[in-house]
PDB file of C-alpha atoms and ligand atoms in Angstrom:
ATOM      1  CA  MET A 750      -0.053   0.029   0.103  1.00 70.00           C
ATOM      2  CA  ASN A 751       2.876   2.303  -0.676  1.00 86.00           C
ATOM      3  CA  LYS A 752       1.959   5.887  -2.287  1.00 92.00           C
ATOM      4  CA  THR A 753       2.973   6.279  -5.843  1.00 94.00           C
ATOM      5  CA  ASP A 754       2.005   9.523  -7.468  1.00 96.00           C
ATOM      6  CA  LEU A 755       0.136  12.528  -6.109  1.00 98.00           C
ATOM      7  CA  LEU A 756      -3.549  12.110  -7.446  1.00 97.00           C
ATOM      8  CA  SER A 757      -4.925  15.542  -6.252  1.00 97.00           C
ATOM      9  CA  GLU A 758      -4.472  18.251  -3.490  1.00 97.00           C
ATOM     10  CA  GLY A 759      -7.169  19.997  -1.645  1.00 94.00           C
ATOM     11  CA  LYS A 760      -7.356  22.558   0.938  1.00 93.00           C
ATOM     12  CA  THR A 761      -6.772  20.045   3.800  1.00 97.00           C
ATOM     13  CA  LYS A 762      -5.835  16.745   2.248  1.00 98.00           C
ATOM     14  CA  LYS A 763      -3.644  15.211  -0.353  1.00 98.00           C
ATOM     15  CA  ILE A 764      -4.598  12.062  -2.236  1.00 98.00           C
ATOM     16  CA  TYR A 765      -2.090   9.651  -3.440  1.00 98.00           C
ATOM     17  CA  ASN A 766      -2.514   6.837  -5.872  1.00 98.00           C
ATOM     18  CA  THR A 767      -1.195   3.339  -4.742  1.00 98.00           C
ATOM     19  CA  LYS A 768       0.042   0.285  -6.692  1.00 96.00           C
ATOM     20  CA  ASN A 769      -3.623  -1.063  -6.227  1.00 97.00           C
ATOM     21  CA  ASN A 770      -5.705   0.710  -8.896  1.00 96.00           C
ATOM     22  CA  PHE A 771      -8.814   0.520  -6.639  1.00 97.00           C
ATOM     23  CA  GLU A 772      -7.243   2.193  -3.617  1.00 98.00           C
ATOM     24  CA  VAL A 773      -5.924   5.575  -2.549  1.00 98.00           C
ATOM     25  CA  ILE A 774      -4.013   6.936   0.455  1.00 98.00           C
ATOM     26  CA  ILE A 775      -5.365  10.075   1.883  1.00 98.00           C
ATOM     27  CA  HIS A 776      -2.998  12.249   3.901  1.00 98.00           C
ATOM     28  CA  TYR A 777      -4.400  14.942   6.230  1.00 98.00           C
ATOM     29  CA  LYS A 778      -2.503  18.289   6.260  1.00 98.00           C
ATOM     30  CA  ASP A 779      -2.297  20.713   9.061  1.00 98.00           C
ATOM     31  CA  ASN A 780      -4.316  23.484   7.193  1.00 96.00           C
ATOM     32  CA  ILE A 781      -7.523  25.063   8.566  1.00 95.00           C
ATOM     33  CA  THR A 782      -9.626  27.033   6.211  1.00 92.00           C
ATOM     34  CA  SER A 783     -12.774  28.923   5.983  1.00 88.00           C
ATOM     35  CA  PHE A 784     -14.642  31.192   3.583  1.00 85.00           C
ATOM     36  CA  ASN A 785     -13.749  28.909   0.644  1.00 80.00           C
ATOM     37  CA  GLY A 786     -10.194  28.959   1.400  1.00 80.00           C
ATOM     38  CA  LYS A 787      -9.802  32.711   1.811  1.00 84.00           C
ATOM     39  CA  LYS A 788      -8.804  32.186   5.354  1.00 88.00           C
ATOM     40  CA  ASN A 789      -6.126  29.508   5.495  1.00 92.00           C
ATOM     41  CA  GLU A 790      -3.844  28.828   8.413  1.00 93.00           C
ATOM     42  CA  LEU A 791      -1.552  26.170   9.504  1.00 96.00           C
ATOM     43  CA  ILE A 792      -2.075  24.480  13.017  1.00 96.00           C
ATOM     44  CA  SER A 793       0.674  22.014  13.665  1.00 97.00           C
ATOM     45  CA  TYR A 794      -0.754  18.659  14.605  1.00 97.00           C
ATOM     46  CA  LYS A 795      -4.232  19.445  13.492  1.00 98.00           C
ATOM     47  CA  GLY A 796      -3.921  16.907  10.567  1.00 98.00           C
ATOM     48  CA  VAL A 797      -3.093  14.145  12.932  1.00 98.00           C
ATOM     49  CA  LEU A 798      -6.102  14.996  15.114  1.00 98.00           C
ATOM     50  CA  ASN A 799      -8.529  15.073  12.040  1.00 98.00           C
ATOM     51  CA  ASN A 800      -7.151  11.727  10.710  1.00 98.00           C
ATOM     52  CA  GLU A 801      -7.748  10.156  14.100  1.00 98.00           C
ATOM     53  CA  ILE A 802     -11.146  11.793  14.403  1.00 98.00           C
ATOM     54  CA  ASN A 803     -12.315  10.784  10.922  1.00 98.00           C
ATOM     55  CA  SER A 804     -11.048   7.294  11.419  1.00 98.00           C
ATOM     56  CA  CYS A 805     -13.185   6.807  14.384  1.00 98.00           C
ATOM     57  CA  ILE A 806     -16.387   8.145  12.795  1.00 98.00           C
ATOM     58  CA  PHE A 807     -15.930   6.310   9.351  1.00 98.00           C
ATOM     59  CA  LYS A 808     -15.156   3.029  11.346  1.00 98.00           C
ATOM     60  CA  PHE A 809     -18.331   3.424  13.382  1.00 98.00           C
ATOM     61  CA  LEU A 810     -20.427   4.003  10.053  1.00 98.00           C
ATOM     62  CA  ASN A 811     -18.777   1.110   8.437  1.00 98.00           C
ATOM     63  CA  SER A 812     -19.797  -0.950  11.461  1.00 98.00           C
ATOM     64  CA  CYS A 813     -23.440   0.365  10.947  1.00 98.00           C
ATOM     65  CA  GLY A 814     -23.426  -0.944   7.468  1.00 98.00           C
ATOM     66  CA  ILE A 815     -22.874   2.428   5.618  1.00 98.00           C
ATOM     67  CA  LYS A 816     -20.724   1.908   2.554  1.00 98.00           C
ATOM     68  CA  THR A 817     -17.779   4.294   3.102  1.00 98.00           C
ATOM     69  CA  HIS A 818     -14.510   4.900   1.454  1.00 98.00           C
ATOM     70  CA  PHE A 819     -12.557   4.182   4.513  1.00 98.00           C
ATOM     71  CA  ILE A 820     -10.549   0.862   4.758  1.00 98.00           C
ATOM     72  CA  LYS A 821      -8.016   1.751   7.472  1.00 98.00           C
ATOM     73  CA  LYS A 822      -5.939   3.995   9.082  1.00 98.00           C
ATOM     74  CA  ILE A 823      -2.363   3.361   8.233  1.00 97.00           C
ATOM     75  CA  ASN A 824      -0.328   5.934  10.184  1.00 98.00           C
ATOM     76  CA  LYS A 825      -0.781   9.294  12.158  1.00 98.00           C
ATOM     77  CA  ARG A 826      -1.712  11.163   9.070  1.00 98.00           C
ATOM     78  CA  GLU A 827      -2.920   8.772   6.563  1.00 98.00           C
ATOM     79  CA  GLN A 828      -5.814   6.364   5.629  1.00 98.00           C
ATOM     80  CA  LEU A 829      -6.205   3.692   2.920  1.00 98.00           C
ATOM     81  CA  CYS A 830      -9.435   4.233   1.227  1.00 98.00           C
ATOM     82  CA  HIS A 831     -11.362   3.026  -1.741  1.00 98.00           C
ATOM     83  CA  LYS A 832     -10.806   4.939  -4.941  1.00 98.00           C
ATOM     84  CA  LEU A 833     -13.865   6.832  -5.976  1.00 98.00           C
ATOM     85  CA  LYS A 834     -15.040   9.281  -8.747  1.00 98.00           C
ATOM     86  CA  MET A 835     -16.307  12.096  -6.719  1.00 98.00           C
ATOM     87  CA  ILE A 836     -19.760  13.525  -7.253  1.00 98.00           C
ATOM     88  CA  PRO A 837     -19.274  17.253  -7.120  1.00 98.00           C
ATOM     89  CA  ILE A 838     -21.976  17.879  -4.510  1.00 98.00           C
ATOM     90  CA  GLU A 839     -21.798  19.015  -0.985  1.00 98.00           C
ATOM     91  CA  PHE A 840     -24.639  17.555   1.003  1.00 98.00           C
ATOM     92  CA  VAL A 841     -25.509  19.599   4.065  1.00 98.00           C
ATOM     93  CA  VAL A 842     -27.646  17.940   6.691  1.00 98.00           C
ATOM     94  CA  ARG A 843     -29.292  20.161   9.269  1.00 98.00           C
ATOM     95  CA  ASN A 844     -30.898  19.289  12.597  1.00 98.00           C
ATOM     96  CA  PHE A 845     -30.642  22.893  14.199  1.00 98.00           C
ATOM     97  CA  ILE A 846     -30.715  26.321  12.414  1.00 98.00           C
ATOM     98  CA  CYS A 847     -27.239  27.647  12.131  1.00 97.00           C
ATOM     99  CA  GLY A 848     -24.744  29.419   9.860  1.00 96.00           C
ATOM    100  CA  SER A 849     -25.772  30.134   6.231  1.00 96.00           C
ATOM    101  CA  LEU A 850     -29.507  28.911   6.826  1.00 98.00           C
ATOM    102  CA  SER A 851     -29.889  31.224   9.758  1.00 98.00           C
ATOM    103  CA  LYS A 852     -28.856  34.117   7.538  1.00 97.00           C
ATOM    104  CA  ARG A 853     -30.831  33.063   4.558  1.00 97.00           C
ATOM    105  CA  LEU A 854     -34.151  32.648   6.511  1.00 97.00           C
ATOM    106  CA  LYS A 855     -33.414  35.099   9.331  1.00 98.00           C
ATOM    107  CA  ILE A 856     -34.282  32.409  11.978  1.00 98.00           C
ATOM    108  CA  LYS A 857     -32.423  32.391  15.419  1.00 98.00           C
ATOM    109  CA  GLU A 858     -29.208  30.132  15.527  1.00 96.00           C
ATOM    110  CA  GLY A 859     -30.034  27.167  17.675  1.00 97.00           C
ATOM    111  CA  THR A 860     -33.735  26.695  16.635  1.00 98.00           C
ATOM    112  CA  LYS A 861     -34.511  22.896  16.491  1.00 98.00           C
ATOM    113  CA  ILE A 862     -35.395  21.701  13.118  1.00 98.00           C
ATOM    114  CA  THR A 863     -37.821  18.886  13.428  1.00 95.00           C
ATOM    115  CA  ASN A 864     -37.882  17.595   9.982  1.00 96.00           C
ATOM    116  CA  GLN A 865     -34.193  17.364   9.128  1.00 95.00           C
ATOM    117  CA  ILE A 866     -33.314  19.606   6.360  1.00 98.00           C
ATOM    118  CA  THR A 867     -30.944  18.313   3.568  1.00 98.00           C
ATOM    119  CA  GLU A 868     -29.414  21.012   1.145  1.00 98.00           C
ATOM    120  CA  ILE A 869     -27.107  20.479  -1.699  1.00 98.00           C
ATOM    121  CA  PHE A 870     -24.384  22.805  -3.034  1.00 98.00           C
ATOM    122  CA  TYR A 871     -22.576  22.560  -6.314  1.00 98.00           C
ATOM    123  CA  LYS A 872     -18.771  22.082  -5.509  1.00 97.00           C
ATOM    124  CA  ASN A 873     -17.284  24.548  -7.709  1.00 96.00           C
ATOM    125  CA  ASP A 874     -14.643  26.901  -6.508  1.00 91.00           C
ATOM    126  CA  LYS A 875     -15.003  29.438  -9.353  1.00 95.00           C
ATOM    127  CA  LEU A 876     -18.719  29.761  -8.457  1.00 97.00           C
ATOM    128  CA  LYS A 877     -18.033  29.597  -4.873  1.00 93.00           C
ATOM    129  CA  ASP A 878     -20.220  26.420  -4.263  1.00 95.00           C
ATOM    130  CA  PRO A 879     -23.710  27.794  -5.070  1.00 97.00           C
ATOM    131  CA  PHE A 880     -26.812  26.322  -3.505  1.00 98.00           C
ATOM    132  CA  ILE A 881     -28.618  24.202  -5.929  1.00 98.00           C
ATOM    133  CA  ASN A 882     -31.509  21.919  -5.941  1.00 98.00           C
ATOM    134  CA  ASP A 883     -31.836  18.324  -7.592  1.00 98.00           C
ATOM    135  CA  ASN A 884     -33.208  19.825 -10.952  1.00 98.00           C
ATOM    136  CA  HIS A 885     -30.068  21.943 -11.266  1.00 98.00           C
ATOM    137  CA  ALA A 886     -27.711  18.824 -10.397  1.00 98.00           C
ATOM    138  CA  VAL A 887     -29.368  16.678 -13.018  1.00 98.00           C
ATOM    139  CA  PHE A 888     -29.352  19.629 -15.629  1.00 98.00           C
ATOM    140  CA  LEU A 889     -25.557  20.189 -14.959  1.00 98.00           C
ATOM    141  CA  GLY A 890     -25.053  16.517 -15.440  1.00 98.00           C
ATOM    142  CA  ILE A 891     -23.372  15.953 -12.137  1.00 98.00           C
ATOM    143  CA  SER A 892     -25.790  13.488 -10.956  1.00 98.00           C
ATOM    144  CA  SER A 893     -29.210  11.853 -11.525  1.00 98.00           C
ATOM    145  CA  TYR A 894     -32.370  11.871  -9.740  1.00 98.00           C
ATOM    146  CA  ASN A 895     -32.152   8.126  -8.869  1.00 98.00           C
ATOM    147  CA  GLU A 896     -28.675   8.596  -7.539  1.00 98.00           C
ATOM    148  CA  LEU A 897     -29.630  11.615  -5.533  1.00 98.00           C
ATOM    149  CA  ASN A 898     -32.702   9.550  -4.092  1.00 98.00           C
ATOM    150  CA  ILE A 899     -30.274   6.640  -3.049  1.00 98.00           C
ATOM    151  CA  ILE A 900     -27.988   9.373  -1.612  1.00 98.00           C
ATOM    152  CA  TYR A 901     -30.649  11.029   0.470  1.00 98.00           C
ATOM    153  CA  LYS A 902     -31.726   7.599   1.927  1.00 98.00           C
ATOM    154  CA  ILE A 903     -28.056   7.037   2.977  1.00 98.00           C
ATOM    155  CA  ILE A 904     -27.972  10.400   4.455  1.00 98.00           C
ATOM    156  CA  ASN A 905     -31.092   9.907   6.634  1.00 98.00           C
ATOM    157  CA  ASN A 906     -29.346   6.690   7.991  1.00 98.00           C
ATOM    158  CA  ILE A 907     -26.081   8.486   8.418  1.00 98.00           C
ATOM    159  CA  ASN A 908     -27.956  11.316  10.337  1.00 98.00           C
ATOM    160  CA  ASN A 909     -29.647   8.781  12.534  1.00 98.00           C
ATOM    161  CA  TYR A 910     -26.586   6.890  13.426  1.00 98.00           C
ATOM    162  CA  LEU A 911     -24.448   9.942  13.868  1.00 98.00           C
ATOM    163  CA  ASN A 912     -26.972  11.790  16.097  1.00 98.00           C
ATOM    164  CA  LYS A 913     -27.036   8.772  18.467  1.00 98.00           C
ATOM    165  CA  TYR A 914     -23.256   8.225  18.383  1.00 98.00           C
ATOM    166  CA  PHE A 915     -22.572  11.862  19.370  1.00 98.00           C
ATOM    167  CA  TYR A 916     -25.234  12.169  21.931  1.00 98.00           C
ATOM    168  CA  LYS A 917     -23.722   9.246  23.738  1.00 97.00           C
ATOM    169  CA  LYS A 918     -20.568  11.514  23.791  1.00 98.00           C
ATOM    170  CA  ASN A 919     -22.539  14.407  25.198  1.00 98.00           C
ATOM    171  CA  ILE A 920     -22.438  16.077  21.886  1.00 98.00           C
ATOM    172  CA  ILE A 921     -25.349  17.598  19.793  1.00 98.00           C
ATOM    173  CA  LEU A 922     -24.863  17.120  16.069  1.00 98.00           C
ATOM    174  CA  ALA A 923     -26.203  20.518  14.957  1.00 98.00           C
ATOM    175  CA  ASP A 924     -25.402  20.102  11.245  1.00 98.00           C
ATOM    176  CA  PHE A 925     -22.844  18.465   8.924  1.00 98.00           C
ATOM    177  CA  LYS A 926     -21.589  18.216   5.438  1.00 98.00           C
ATOM    178  CA  VAL A 927     -20.907  14.941   3.408  1.00 98.00           C
ATOM    179  CA  GLU A 928     -19.628  14.111   0.000  1.00 98.00           C
ATOM    180  CA  PHE A 929     -20.105  10.763  -2.143  1.00 98.00           C
ATOM    181  CA  GLY A 930     -18.227   9.156  -4.770  1.00 98.00           C
ATOM    182  CA  LYS A 931     -18.700   6.059  -7.020  1.00 98.00           C
ATOM    183  CA  ASN A 932     -16.325   3.177  -7.348  1.00 97.00           C
ATOM    184  CA  TYR A 933     -15.490   1.331 -10.638  1.00 96.00           C
ATOM    185  CA  LYS A 934     -18.862  -0.558 -10.525  1.00 97.00           C
ATOM    186  CA  ASN A 935     -20.757   2.796 -10.005  1.00 97.00           C
ATOM    187  CA  GLU A 936     -21.689   1.867  -6.395  1.00 98.00           C
ATOM    188  CA  ILE A 937     -22.182   4.875  -4.118  1.00 98.00           C
ATOM    189  CA  PHE A 938     -19.779   5.315  -1.100  1.00 98.00           C
ATOM    190  CA  LEU A 939     -19.680   8.036   1.560  1.00 98.00           C
ATOM    191  CA  SER A 940     -16.291   9.841   1.101  1.00 98.00           C
ATOM    192  CA  ASP A 941     -14.256  12.914   1.979  1.00 98.00           C
ATOM    193  CA  GLU A 942     -14.475  13.341   5.769  1.00 98.00           C
ATOM    194  CA  ILE A 943     -16.699  14.021   8.776  1.00 98.00           C
ATOM    195  CA  SER A 944     -14.888  15.978  11.491  1.00 98.00           C
ATOM    196  CA  PRO A 945     -15.100  19.258  13.453  1.00 98.00           C
ATOM    197  CA  ASP A 946     -14.004  20.804  10.243  1.00 97.00           C
ATOM    198  CA  THR A 947     -17.139  19.732   8.477  1.00 97.00           C
ATOM    199  CA  CYS A 948     -19.903  19.587  11.366  1.00 98.00           C
ATOM    200  CA  ARG A 949     -21.363  21.752  13.975  1.00 98.00           C
ATOM    201  CA  LEU A 950     -20.966  20.044  17.217  1.00 98.00           C
ATOM    202  CA  TRP A 951     -22.217  21.438  20.566  1.00 98.00           C
ATOM    203  CA  ASP A 952     -21.730  20.293  24.142  1.00 98.00           C
ATOM    204  CA  LYS A 953     -25.097  18.840  25.225  1.00 97.00           C
ATOM    205  CA  ILE A 954     -25.077  20.587  28.568  1.00 97.00           C
ATOM    206  CA  THR A 955     -23.006  23.835  28.213  1.00 97.00           C
ATOM    207  CA  MET A 956     -23.697  24.190  24.280  1.00 96.00           C
ATOM    208  CA  LYS A 957     -20.029  25.125  23.945  1.00 97.00           C
ATOM    209  CA  LYS A 958     -19.069  24.940  20.324  1.00 97.00           C
ATOM    210  CA  LEU A 959     -16.708  21.892  19.653  1.00 98.00           C
ATOM    211  CA  ASP A 960     -16.039  22.407  15.987  1.00 97.00           C
ATOM    212  CA  LYS A 961     -14.308  25.027  13.481  1.00 95.00           C
ATOM    213  CA  ASP A 962     -17.147  27.686  14.029  1.00 94.00           C
ATOM    214  CA  PRO A 963     -15.160  29.710  16.533  1.00 94.00           C
ATOM    215  CA  PHE A 964     -12.229  29.816  14.128  1.00 92.00           C
ATOM    216  CA  ARG A 965     -14.556  31.075  11.204  1.00 89.00           C
ATOM    217  CA  LYS A 966     -15.702  33.783  13.465  1.00 89.00           C
ATOM    218  CA  ASN A 967     -12.238  34.579  14.681  1.00 88.00           C
ATOM    219  CA  MET A 968     -13.171  34.021  18.292  1.00 89.00           C
ATOM    220  CA  ILE A 969     -10.331  31.591  19.256  1.00 90.00           C
ATOM    221  CA  ASN A 970      -6.714  31.178  18.675  1.00 92.00           C
ATOM    222  CA  LYS A 971      -4.728  28.175  17.286  1.00 91.00           C
ATOM    223  CA  LYS A 972      -4.176  26.511  20.555  1.00 93.00           C
ATOM    224  CA  GLU A 973      -7.601  26.683  21.536  1.00 95.00           C
ATOM    225  CA  ILE A 974      -8.611  24.886  18.280  1.00 96.00           C
ATOM    226  CA  LEU A 975      -6.387  22.218  19.018  1.00 97.00           C
ATOM    227  CA  ASN A 976      -7.740  21.868  22.490  1.00 97.00           C
ATOM    228  CA  ILE A 977     -11.323  21.641  21.136  1.00 98.00           C
ATOM    229  CA  TYR A 978     -10.356  19.163  18.522  1.00 98.00           C
ATOM    230  CA  THR A 979      -8.377  17.030  21.176  1.00 98.00           C
ATOM    231  CA  GLU A 980     -11.531  17.198  23.298  1.00 98.00           C
ATOM    232  CA  VAL A 981     -13.603  15.832  20.542  1.00 98.00           C
ATOM    233  CA  LEU A 982     -11.164  12.984  20.010  1.00 98.00           C
ATOM    234  CA  GLU A 983     -11.134  12.062  23.747  1.00 98.00           C
ATOM    235  CA  ARG A 984     -14.889  12.052  23.839  1.00 98.00           C
ATOM    236  CA  LEU A 985     -15.144   9.770  20.785  1.00 97.00           C
ATOM    237  CA  ASN A 986     -12.390   7.422  22.236  1.00 96.00           C
ATOM    238  CA  LYS A 987     -14.413   7.158  25.607  1.00 92.00           C
ATOM    239  CA  GLU A 988     -16.663   4.022  25.721  1.00 76.00           C
TER     240      GLU A 988
HETATM  241  P1  LIG B1555     -23.202  26.459   6.339  1.00 96.73           P
HETATM  242  O1  LIG B1555     -24.270  26.824   7.640  1.00 96.73           O
HETATM  243  O2  LIG B1555     -22.086  27.517   6.389  1.00 96.73           O
HETATM  244  O3  LIG B1555     -23.989  26.389   5.103  1.00 96.73           O
HETATM  245  O4  LIG B1555     -22.601  25.207   6.887  1.00 96.73           O
HETATM  246  C1  LIG B1555     -23.354  24.001   7.048  1.00 96.73           C
HETATM  247  C2  LIG B1555     -22.621  22.776   7.435  1.00 96.73           C
HETATM  248  O5  LIG B1555     -21.793  22.328   6.531  1.00 96.73           O
HETATM  249  C3  LIG B1555     -21.397  23.192   8.670  1.00 96.73           C
HETATM  250  O6  LIG B1555     -21.382  22.160   9.659  1.00 96.73           O
HETATM  251  C4  LIG B1555     -20.052  23.400   8.096  1.00 96.73           C
HETATM  252  C5  LIG B1555     -20.251  22.539   6.785  1.00 96.73           C
HETATM  253  N1  LIG B1555     -19.591  23.003   5.621  1.00 96.73           N
HETATM  254  C6  LIG B1555     -18.476  22.359   5.117  1.00 96.73           C
HETATM  255  O7  LIG B1555     -17.965  21.487   5.825  1.00 96.73           O
HETATM  256  N2  LIG B1555     -17.791  23.014   4.220  1.00 96.73           N
HETATM  257  C7  LIG B1555     -18.335  23.985   3.511  1.00 96.73           C
HETATM  258  O8  LIG B1555     -17.753  24.326   2.219  1.00 96.73           O
HETATM  259  C8  LIG B1555     -19.575  24.642   3.778  1.00 96.73           C
HETATM  260  C9  LIG B1555     -20.114  25.710   3.044  1.00 96.73           C
HETATM  261  C10 LIG B1555     -20.203  24.041   4.926  1.00 96.73           C
END
């Protein structure tokens, strides 16, 4: 499972080919970004924490029967994963009003959503990842109605499993973003990452933010971010 050539590099991860045509190695960098990469800083050790947190969450989802790209963690910064062709859509799942939805609908952050809202965004840096709907996605040729319906069902399961998983760790899953890809047989797999970078996580009792949001809002320094991510990892590792 040695790395061969660099396949792609994103804001927080590098993806390497391996000698096996069906597997890649994902390397977690120390970058933390927001506002589509406009704010981009290095926090030493963050990649190690994110690799560990993601490995915990994807291992859990695998154990629930969700098909994910994750095969195994191979070292502090890297995972072995199934090689997929990514669908360029960000699926945002919301259990509480927050962030961009709060701004769009002018509803107070923290308001409970009783019917789980799923939104889709076209992953396109030049267009700044616009909010789209299923018709747009099909028109753009980036997905089909059938594929989207399959993904929405998977997402409902993921949300149910993760809500319970985090709640046991005294964490409320306010919202999160997921991405999917297809393998050589066109089977759909959960991919990318689920971590404090891509979720809003709140302490069940104090409502303290256990995610990237305070960084986005310039409310905390790098050391505090590391402390928060470490706290999340410690909670996930606790039985
Ligand atoms: P939003 O409220 O800013 O739209 O974000 C919703 C959730 O999706 C939040 O948990 C952060 C996550 N997210 C990402 O991980 N990457 C992104 O590019 C965006 C826009 C949101």
